[in-house]
Coordinates of C-alpha atoms in Angstrom, one line a residue:
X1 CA 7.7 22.2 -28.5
X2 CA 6.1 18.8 -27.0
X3 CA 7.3 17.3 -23.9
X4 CA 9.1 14.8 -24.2
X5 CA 7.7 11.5 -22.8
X6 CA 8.1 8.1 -20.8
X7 CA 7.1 5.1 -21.8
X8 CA 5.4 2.5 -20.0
X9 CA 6.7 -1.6 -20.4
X10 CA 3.9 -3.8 -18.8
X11 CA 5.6 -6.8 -18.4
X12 CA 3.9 -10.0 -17.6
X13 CA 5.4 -11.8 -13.8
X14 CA 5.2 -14.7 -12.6
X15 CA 5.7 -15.7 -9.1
X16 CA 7.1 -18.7 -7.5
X17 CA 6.0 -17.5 -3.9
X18 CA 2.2 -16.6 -4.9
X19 CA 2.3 -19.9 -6.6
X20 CA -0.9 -21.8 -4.9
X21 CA -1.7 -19.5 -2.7
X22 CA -4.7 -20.0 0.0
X23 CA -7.3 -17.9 -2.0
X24 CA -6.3 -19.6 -5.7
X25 CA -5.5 -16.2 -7.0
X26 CA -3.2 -16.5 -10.5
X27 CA 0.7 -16.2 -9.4
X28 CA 1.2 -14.2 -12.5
X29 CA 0.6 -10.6 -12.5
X30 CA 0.8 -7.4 -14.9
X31 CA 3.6 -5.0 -13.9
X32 CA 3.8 -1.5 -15.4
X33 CA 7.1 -0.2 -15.3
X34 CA 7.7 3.8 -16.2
X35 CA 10.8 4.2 -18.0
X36 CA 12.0 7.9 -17.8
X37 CA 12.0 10.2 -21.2
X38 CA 16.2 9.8 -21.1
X39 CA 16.1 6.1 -20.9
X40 CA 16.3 4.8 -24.5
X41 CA 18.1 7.4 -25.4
X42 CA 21.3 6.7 -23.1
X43 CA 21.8 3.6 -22.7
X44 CA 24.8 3.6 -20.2
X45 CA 22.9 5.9 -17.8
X46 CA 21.4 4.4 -14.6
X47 CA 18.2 5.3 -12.4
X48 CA 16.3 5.7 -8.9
X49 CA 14.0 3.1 -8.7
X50 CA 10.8 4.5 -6.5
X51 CA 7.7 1.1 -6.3
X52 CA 4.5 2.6 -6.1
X53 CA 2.1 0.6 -3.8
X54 CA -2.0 1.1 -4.9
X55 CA -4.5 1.0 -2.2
X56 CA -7.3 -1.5 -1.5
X57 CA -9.0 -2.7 -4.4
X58 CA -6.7 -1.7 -6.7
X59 CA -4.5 -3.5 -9.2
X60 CA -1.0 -2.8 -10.7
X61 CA -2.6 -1.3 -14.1
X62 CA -5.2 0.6 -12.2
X63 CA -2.8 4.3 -11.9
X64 CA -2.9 3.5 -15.6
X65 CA -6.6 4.8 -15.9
X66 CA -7.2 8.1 -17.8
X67 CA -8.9 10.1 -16.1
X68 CA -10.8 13.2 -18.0
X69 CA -10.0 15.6 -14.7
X70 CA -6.3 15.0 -13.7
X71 CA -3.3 13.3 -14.9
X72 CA -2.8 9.5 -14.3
X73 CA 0.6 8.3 -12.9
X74 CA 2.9 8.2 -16.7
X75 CA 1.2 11.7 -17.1
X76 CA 2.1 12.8 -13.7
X77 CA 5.9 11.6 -14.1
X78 CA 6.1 12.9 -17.3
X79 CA 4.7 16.9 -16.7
X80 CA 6.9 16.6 -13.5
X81 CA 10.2 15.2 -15.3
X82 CA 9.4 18.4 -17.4
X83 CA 9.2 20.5 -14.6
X84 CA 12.9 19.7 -13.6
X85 CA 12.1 16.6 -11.2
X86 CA 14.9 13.8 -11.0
X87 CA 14.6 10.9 -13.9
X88 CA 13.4 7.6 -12.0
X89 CA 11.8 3.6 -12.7
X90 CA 8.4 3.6 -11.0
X91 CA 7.1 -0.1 -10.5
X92 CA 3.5 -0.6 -10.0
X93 CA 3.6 -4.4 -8.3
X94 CA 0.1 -5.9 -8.3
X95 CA -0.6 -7.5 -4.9
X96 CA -4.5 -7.8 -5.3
X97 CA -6.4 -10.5 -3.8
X98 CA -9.7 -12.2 -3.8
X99 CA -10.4 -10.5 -0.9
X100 CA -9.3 -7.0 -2.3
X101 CA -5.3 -7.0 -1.2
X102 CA -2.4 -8.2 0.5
X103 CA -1.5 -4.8 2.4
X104 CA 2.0 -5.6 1.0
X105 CA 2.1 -8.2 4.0
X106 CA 2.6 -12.1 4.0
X107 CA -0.1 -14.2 5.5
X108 CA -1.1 -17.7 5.6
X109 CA -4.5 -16.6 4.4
X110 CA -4.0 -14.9 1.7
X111 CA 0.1 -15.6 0.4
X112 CA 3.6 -14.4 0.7
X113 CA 2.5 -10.7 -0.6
X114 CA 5.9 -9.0 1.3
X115 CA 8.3 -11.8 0.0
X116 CA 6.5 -11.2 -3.5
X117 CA 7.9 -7.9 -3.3
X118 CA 10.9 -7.7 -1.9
X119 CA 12.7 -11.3 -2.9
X120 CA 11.1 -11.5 -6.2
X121 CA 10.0 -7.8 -8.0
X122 CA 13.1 -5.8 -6.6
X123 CA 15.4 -8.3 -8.1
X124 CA 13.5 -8.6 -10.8
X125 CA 13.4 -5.6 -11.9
X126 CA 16.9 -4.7 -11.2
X127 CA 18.4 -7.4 -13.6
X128 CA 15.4 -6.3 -16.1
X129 CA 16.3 -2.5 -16.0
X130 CA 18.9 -0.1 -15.4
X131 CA 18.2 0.5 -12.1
X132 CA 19.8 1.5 -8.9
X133 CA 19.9 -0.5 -6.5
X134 CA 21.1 1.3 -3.9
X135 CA 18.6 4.2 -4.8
X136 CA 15.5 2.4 -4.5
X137 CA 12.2 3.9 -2.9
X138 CA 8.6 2.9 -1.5
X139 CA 5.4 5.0 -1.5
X140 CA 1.8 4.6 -1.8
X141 CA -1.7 5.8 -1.1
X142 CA -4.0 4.4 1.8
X143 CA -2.9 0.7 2.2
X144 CA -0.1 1.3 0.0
X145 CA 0.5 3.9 2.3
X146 CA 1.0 1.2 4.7
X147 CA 2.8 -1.2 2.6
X148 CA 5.4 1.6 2.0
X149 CA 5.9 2.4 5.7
X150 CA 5.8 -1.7 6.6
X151 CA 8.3 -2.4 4.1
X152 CA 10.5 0.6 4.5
X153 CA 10.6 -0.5 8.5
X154 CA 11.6 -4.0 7.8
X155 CA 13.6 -3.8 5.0
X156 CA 15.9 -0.7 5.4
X157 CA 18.5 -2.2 3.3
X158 CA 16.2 -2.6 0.1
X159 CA 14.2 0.4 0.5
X160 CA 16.3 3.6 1.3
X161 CA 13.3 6.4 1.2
X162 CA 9.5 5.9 1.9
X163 CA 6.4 8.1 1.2
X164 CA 3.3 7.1 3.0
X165 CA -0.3 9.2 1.6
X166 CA -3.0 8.4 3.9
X167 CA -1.5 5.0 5.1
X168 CA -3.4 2.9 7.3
X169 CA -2.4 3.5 11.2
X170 CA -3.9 3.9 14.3
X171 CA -6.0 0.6 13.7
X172 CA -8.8 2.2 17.1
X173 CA -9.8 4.9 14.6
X174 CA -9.3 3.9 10.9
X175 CA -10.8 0.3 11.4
X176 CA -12.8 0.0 14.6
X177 CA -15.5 1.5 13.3
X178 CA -16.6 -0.8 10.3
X179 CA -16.9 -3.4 12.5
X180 CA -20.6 -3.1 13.5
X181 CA -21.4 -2.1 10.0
X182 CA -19.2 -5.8 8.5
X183 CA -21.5 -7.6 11.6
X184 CA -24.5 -6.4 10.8
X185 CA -24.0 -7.4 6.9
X186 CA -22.8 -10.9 8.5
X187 CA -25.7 -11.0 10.4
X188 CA -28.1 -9.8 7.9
X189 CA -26.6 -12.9 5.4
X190 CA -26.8 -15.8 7.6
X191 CA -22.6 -15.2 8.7
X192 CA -19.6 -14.2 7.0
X193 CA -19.1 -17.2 4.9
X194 CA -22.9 -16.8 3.4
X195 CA -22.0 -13.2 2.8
X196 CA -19.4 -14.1 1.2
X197 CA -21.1 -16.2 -1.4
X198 CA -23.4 -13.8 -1.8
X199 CA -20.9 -10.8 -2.4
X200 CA -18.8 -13.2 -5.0
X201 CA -22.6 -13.6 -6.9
X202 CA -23.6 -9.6 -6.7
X203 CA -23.3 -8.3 -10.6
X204 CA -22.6 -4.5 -8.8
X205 CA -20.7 -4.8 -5.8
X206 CA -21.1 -1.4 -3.9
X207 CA -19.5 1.3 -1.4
X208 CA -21.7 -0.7 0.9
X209 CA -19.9 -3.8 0.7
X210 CA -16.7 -1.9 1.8
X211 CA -16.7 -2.3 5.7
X212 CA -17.2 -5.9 5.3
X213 CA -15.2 -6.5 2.5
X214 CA -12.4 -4.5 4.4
X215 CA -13.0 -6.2 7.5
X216 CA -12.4 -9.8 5.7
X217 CA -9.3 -8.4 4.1
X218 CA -7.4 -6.9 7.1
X219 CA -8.4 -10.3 9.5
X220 CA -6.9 -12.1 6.7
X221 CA -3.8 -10.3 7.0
X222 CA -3.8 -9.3 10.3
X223 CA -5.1 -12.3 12.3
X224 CA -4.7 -15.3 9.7
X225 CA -6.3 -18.8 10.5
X226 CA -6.1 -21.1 7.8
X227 CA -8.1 -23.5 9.7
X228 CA -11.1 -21.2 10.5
X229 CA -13.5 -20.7 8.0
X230 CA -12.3 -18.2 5.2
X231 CA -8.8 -18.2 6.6
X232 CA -9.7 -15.5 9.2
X233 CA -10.0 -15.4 13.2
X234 CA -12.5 -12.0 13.6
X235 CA -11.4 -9.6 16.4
X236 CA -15.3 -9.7 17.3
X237 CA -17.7 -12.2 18.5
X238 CA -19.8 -13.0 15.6
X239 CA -23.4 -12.9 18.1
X240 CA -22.9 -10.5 20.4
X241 CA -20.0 -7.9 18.4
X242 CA -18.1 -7.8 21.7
X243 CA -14.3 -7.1 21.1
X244 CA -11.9 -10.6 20.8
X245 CA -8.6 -8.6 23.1
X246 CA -6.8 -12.0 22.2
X247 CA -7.6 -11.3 18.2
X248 CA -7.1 -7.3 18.1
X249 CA -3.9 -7.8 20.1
X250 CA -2.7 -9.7 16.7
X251 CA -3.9 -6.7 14.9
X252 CA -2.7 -4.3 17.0
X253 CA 1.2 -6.0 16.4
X254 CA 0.8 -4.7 12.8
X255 CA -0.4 -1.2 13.7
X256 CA 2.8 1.6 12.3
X257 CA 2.3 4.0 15.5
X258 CA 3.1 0.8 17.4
X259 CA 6.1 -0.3 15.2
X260 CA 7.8 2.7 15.5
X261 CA 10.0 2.0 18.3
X262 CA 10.7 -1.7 17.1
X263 CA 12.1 -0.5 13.7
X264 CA 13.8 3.4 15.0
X265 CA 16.8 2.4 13.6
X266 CA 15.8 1.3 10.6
X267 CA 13.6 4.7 10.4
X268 CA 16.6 7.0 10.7
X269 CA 18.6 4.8 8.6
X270 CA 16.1 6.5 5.3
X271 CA 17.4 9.3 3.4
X272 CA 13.4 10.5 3.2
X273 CA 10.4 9.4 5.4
X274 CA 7.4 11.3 4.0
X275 CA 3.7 11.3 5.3
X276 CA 0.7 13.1 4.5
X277 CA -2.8 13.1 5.0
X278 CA -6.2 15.0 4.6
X279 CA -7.6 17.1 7.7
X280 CA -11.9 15.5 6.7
X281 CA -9.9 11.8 6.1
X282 CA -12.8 9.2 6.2
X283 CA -11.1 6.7 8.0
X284 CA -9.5 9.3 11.1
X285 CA -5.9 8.4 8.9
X286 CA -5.1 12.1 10.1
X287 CA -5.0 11.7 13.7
X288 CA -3.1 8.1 13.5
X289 CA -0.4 10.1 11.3
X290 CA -0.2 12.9 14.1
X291 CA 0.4 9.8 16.3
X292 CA 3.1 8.3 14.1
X293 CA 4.7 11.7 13.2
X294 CA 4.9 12.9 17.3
X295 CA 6.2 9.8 18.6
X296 CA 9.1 10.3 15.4
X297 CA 10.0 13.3 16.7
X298 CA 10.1 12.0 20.4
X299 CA 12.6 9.3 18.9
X300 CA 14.3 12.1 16.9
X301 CA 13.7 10.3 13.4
X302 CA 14.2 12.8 10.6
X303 CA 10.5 12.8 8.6
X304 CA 8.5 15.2 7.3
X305 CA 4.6 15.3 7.9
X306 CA 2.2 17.5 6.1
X307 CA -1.8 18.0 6.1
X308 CA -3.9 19.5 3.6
X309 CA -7.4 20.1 3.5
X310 CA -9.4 17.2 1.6
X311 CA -10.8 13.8 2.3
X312 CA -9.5 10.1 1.9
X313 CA -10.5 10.0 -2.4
X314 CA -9.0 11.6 -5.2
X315 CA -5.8 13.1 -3.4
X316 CA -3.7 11.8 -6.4
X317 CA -2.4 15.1 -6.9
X318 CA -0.6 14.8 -3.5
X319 CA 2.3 12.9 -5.9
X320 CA 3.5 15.7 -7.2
X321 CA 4.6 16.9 -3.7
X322 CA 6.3 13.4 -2.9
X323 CA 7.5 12.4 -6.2
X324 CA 10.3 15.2 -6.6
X325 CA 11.0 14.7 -2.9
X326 CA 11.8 10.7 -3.3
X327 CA 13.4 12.1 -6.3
X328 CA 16.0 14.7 -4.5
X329 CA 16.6 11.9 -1.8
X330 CA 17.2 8.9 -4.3
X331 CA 19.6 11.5 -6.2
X332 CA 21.4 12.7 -3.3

């Protein structure tokens, strides 16, 4: 007997608050939306919503990719649906940049990513599909990871259960240390605007673009300067690499283990807070989770925080661990 499916709507958006945005990137944007194997079928009944936030580089239609070793996302929901899991709407927003991504974030450098989200795509897609809205969850991988944790914090009464894989946190560990690697690429071009052009020219861009590239995006969304040359003040001196305190002080007010006890409340107010991370994590994630999951249970928020042995890539199959959970919540 074959399983019965979802289907996927990719429905074309466009947004008023990405309209001319600092970077010129198009306002309107490709948004997969899973629709659960019951939901033609009865039309009356009403869903869970869960928006599923892609990491750096990454587009809305990018968990679309088949991959010939592991499900992608529709596949995933599908074997899990089958496997007794809760019936929900997954929307894949698309919050890509020119500089490789918002972090689910607004800034003056790059647009109004957060707003995007939350005052335009969970509207949205609740007047577009049988949604409910007071059942709605956020997760995501790496800077989704992020996004899912930012968002849940500030908007507890749009998103009532969050799952964070890998998110970005503890900003010492997971970003300190591409910054001589981003300055010596700097250097080595004639400064960040030259390497800029050249990057934007490069027919194969490369894993060793990343620590600049990364180090562009998160200055534009963590200390924005639409006045300074690509919309960015660094957190280093360009010459020497010696630490700008003023600058990664900006950063820092974005860091999640220093959120935590800005937005308690709103972190005990979720019916799930989920984070996980690999024990070999590229980036450290794993240690800044441990921070963010210790001072949680100094505050006495309810969460649960899990580690498995693996690295940063390919760790999709962590979703079938957090999808039923958001599930349970959402249904509860």
């Amino acid at each position: 007997m074959t399983a019965r499916r979802g289907r996927v709507a990719v429905e074309e958006f466009r947004s008023e608050v990405l309209a001319g945005n600092p970077l010129g990137d198009s306002p309107v944007r490709r948004v997969p939306v899973y629709l659960p194997p019951s939901y033609d079928e009865k039309p009356d009944r009403r869903y869970p919503v869960v928006f599923f936030l892609v990491g750096f580089s990454a587009r809305g239609l990018t968990p679309l990719n088949v991959d010939p070793w592991q499900p992608n996302l529709p596949e995933r929901l599908d074997a899990l649906i089958a496997g007794g899991m809760g019936e929900i709407i997954v929307v894949v927003p698309d919050c890509f940049t020119r500089y490789g991504g918002s972090q689910y974030i607004n800034s003056p450098a790059v647009g109004r990513y957060e707003d995007h989200v939350v005052q335009e795509l969970v509207p949205w897609v609740d007047a577009r599909f049988r949604t409910r809205p007071d059942r709605r969850g956020v997760m995501g991988k790496s800077s989704g990871g992020y996004g899912a944790l930012v968002l849940a914090m500030r908007h507890p009464d749009v998103f009532h259960a969050a799952a964070s894989h890998s998110g970005d946190m503890y900003f010492e560990y997971c970003y300190k240390p591409d910054f001589p690697r981003a300055l010596n690429a700097f250097q080595r071009a004639g400064g960040p605007e030259a390497w800029w052009q050249r990057f934007l020219e490069k027919p194969k861009k490369s894993g060793d673009d990343f620590p600049a590239l990364n180090t562009l995006a998160m200055a534009a969304c963590y200390s924005p300067n639409p006045e300074a040359p690509l919309g960015v003040d660094w957190p280093f001196d360009l010459e020497t690499g010696r630490l700008r305190d003023d600058v990664w002080a900006r950063w820092l007010e974005h860091d999640p283990v220093f959120l935590v006890d800005r937005h308690a409340d709103a972190l005990r107010r979720l019916r799930l807070l989920y984070l996980d991370c690999g024990t070999r994590d590229e980036f450290n994630l794993h240690f800044g989770a441990r921070i963010f999951a210790r001072r949680l249970r100094e505050l006495g928020i309810p969460h649960e925080h899990e580690e498995f042995d693996d690295t940063h890539g390919g760790t999709s199959y962590r979703y079938d661990v957090s999808l039923p959970k958001l599930a349970r919540a959402l249904e509860a």
